[in-house]
Amino acid sequence: MEFKSDKLENGLVIIGEVNKSAKSAAVGFFVKTGSRDETERINGVSHFLEHMLFKGTDKLSALEVNEAFDRTGAQFNAFTSEENTVYYAAVLPEYLVEVTELWAQLMRPALRDEDFDIEKNVIKEEIAMYKDLPSFDVMDRCRILHFDGHPCGNSVLGSEESIGNLTAEQMRDYFASRYAPNNMVLACAGNFDWDEICSLAANSCGSWQRQTVRRKLDHSEGSKKKERVEKPNLVREHICLMSAGVSAQDPRRFAASLLGTIIGDDVGSRFFWELVDKALAEAASMQFGAMDGTGAFCSYIRCSSENVTKVLDIVKGIFDDLVKDGVAEDELTKAKNKILSALVIKNELPMGRLVDLGFNWTYLQRYQTIEDDVNAIKAVTVDDVHSLIKQFRPGDFTQLSLGPALKS
Amino acid sequence: MAENFDKHTLKNGMVILGEPMEAVESVAFGFMLPAGAACLPDGCCGASNVIADWIFRGAGDKDSRQLSDAIDGLGLVRGRSVGSSHISIGAALESGNLAQSLDLYADIILSPSLKDDQFELARQLAIDDVLSLDDDPRQKVMLNLREKFYPSPLGRSTVGDIEELKALTAQNSGQIIKDKFNLSQTIFSVAGKYDFDDVCRQLEGLFETEQNGNDESMKLGQRQGKYTHIRNDGAQVHIGLMTETVKPTDEDYYNARIAISVLSGGMSARLFTEVREKRGLCYAIGARYHGLKGAAGIMCYAGTTPDKAQETLDCIVGEFNKLGEGITKDEIARAKVGLKSSLILQSESSSSRAGAIGSDHYILGRVRSLDEIKDQIEATSVDSVLAFLRANPFEGFTVVTIGPKQVNIE
């Protein structure tokens, strides 16, 4: 593995990790923008814009874009989160330049009115689809409640209303202010020619104009509010818990991930043994999510309405025990083994590697080898985890439940 | 691409397959146990799910907790699934821990504790999983679709049936394990970094003495109903649609795969272009090949708001029916490169390869090399795909919808 980096004069960073033994290569444009960078009026624009990039440029129609990707056999897509929009493709090495060139062109989209109007329907269908996925819906609602006015609570999809009111002009303004080269990273991983990618970037992205781009970076402690929302067509109780954590820049993020695994990994965690193994809840998981300048622990639990009180009592007990007795050495070791295996296996694929490579640069502006991450995880001590528990009190959470009408 | 496969058959008939991969430090392994949903006795729908949980609740000299701790201690990224034909259990891990992991999995398969109290918990979780499906209409519609499309019991729900799960006992579940964990029909596969001689020697020691089970042939029933609607006051109508096509063993298999790719391979394929890009009817729309050993189909899903449901279904069926009328060279070329590159991209993952070689062996009786698959894909043409479509027209669709509104099926 060989790491390379370069920066164009307009601020576009290009990074690559070359692995000549890989059978494929992956490329991504990591744009540092998401729903947290939106105002209420244009909520959902980042994600809608991500869809609109596939609609082509002044020279390419939407169908031509899709055909151009499919001619390379690329597995390509994009995703938008609260703070990142990522466009990626995994391809055979011989197609990487072609696909990168295509992405580079798409980063300067036409944003035509007629495409905007049709795609608005697709976005509304996507909003409707997630409404029928309560496991997702509950997290979205809990995030809003937890961040309580902090921009990280902004919904990625937006609402039927905000999308309905959004204009193509507003989207073009948002695009102009956020898709600046100095707010993006072009990353490649796997089997590719670094020099080729660099000259491609210079030719195709060199004329993009630098901008001043800002983001509010306040930490959020979370509202700790508790709410229940009824939806008559639901059968199970879906519960989301959120509490504050460290940021993506904080070295303690590794300890926070391990704490999430100890409490809420799918199997073998405290949630698992107390709730799932005992068949009180069919799903109970907790994950730590590090963000720009802040972070959050997020749990999802699904159970019958009859078991809710018992389940929440047990959850409280788990967090109380955590404060009282901390975590055990062997618990931490198991969590490390699980996280390390998953990390190493994921990074064996260029596409898996690309994601870590791009995000590490987005948040830290530096290269982290897999070994750096492995060593950081191995170095976490029980005391590190204890001081996190003490500072962030994960048992002191925001709670949102989504479930059927209660029988009175 | 240099490729070689390892194969060894134990005296009891259990097959051991391997695919070494040079570029990885990981290894993935899987056991395919012939106790999938379709293999169950009548009246036990869901038992495979219960069993796949129950056997992990203590095995050999370890109780449930000790077993789980041992698995986690080795850093196993666990995989477990229930399909029509098999319960598959396995893991991906750092290659140095393979031998210890296989010891644990041999205990899980050969000497699970099967305690009554643990059975009740596993059964309750399986019941809860079935209940949860009502809150996941997309998954539910596809499960129902398979059930209605395939001749019974091939499409039997892999999640389960509430009433049958309630009636299930530790005793009959234990009997199913005894009858169905048939080593002569079990396939073990490993891919990544491993030493095949070591693996074989170890598995011989662990599994070779065991002789059990008989191969039972399965009687297939009728395909059920053309259209099923399940009322749910959600935001969308979830449409599942399936039509028959050739099995993986058929000489036209690759023509079928190319045809399906033209329909729904990439974002320039017909369904995505016509249903989503031009008409904005759906966010999620796609069709894929779904093959079992005994039957196969093209399986399509679309989710859309109620007022657009009919137009969406009509548009999809229209695209299926139009396919045989003509396909361009470019479409075939895109379908070919898409299939070939997804094959190669998957070949970098030890888990994907372990799964693929096991499934090949089960369905075809042999493992296909990537080169063979690539050559077969390359051998298709506009003419061969159109000839296939003429000889195998889509003769009817099984449709299941879940949502606030029904659709009309012609």
Coordinates of C-alpha atoms in Angstrom, one line a residue, chain A residues 118 121-122, chain B residues 273-282 308 311 315 319 322:
Chain A
I118 CA -39.5 14.9 -12.1
N121 CA -41.5 13.0 -7.2
V122 CA -38.8 10.4 -6.7
Chain B
T273 CA -35.2 4.4 -16.9
E274 CA -38.9 4.0 -17.6
V275 CA -40.4 3.8 -14.1
R276 CA -38.1 6.1 -12.1
E277 CA -36.2 8.4 -14.4
K278 CA -38.9 9.2 -17.0
R279 CA -42.0 9.0 -14.9
G280 CA -40.8 9.6 -11.3
L281 CA -43.1 6.8 -10.1
C282 CA -40.8 5.2 -7.6
K308 CA -49.3 5.7 -8.6
E311 CA -49.4 3.0 -13.3
C315 CA -45.4 0.2 -16.6
E319 CA -41.4 -3.5 -19.9
K322 CA -41.6 -5.5 -24.5

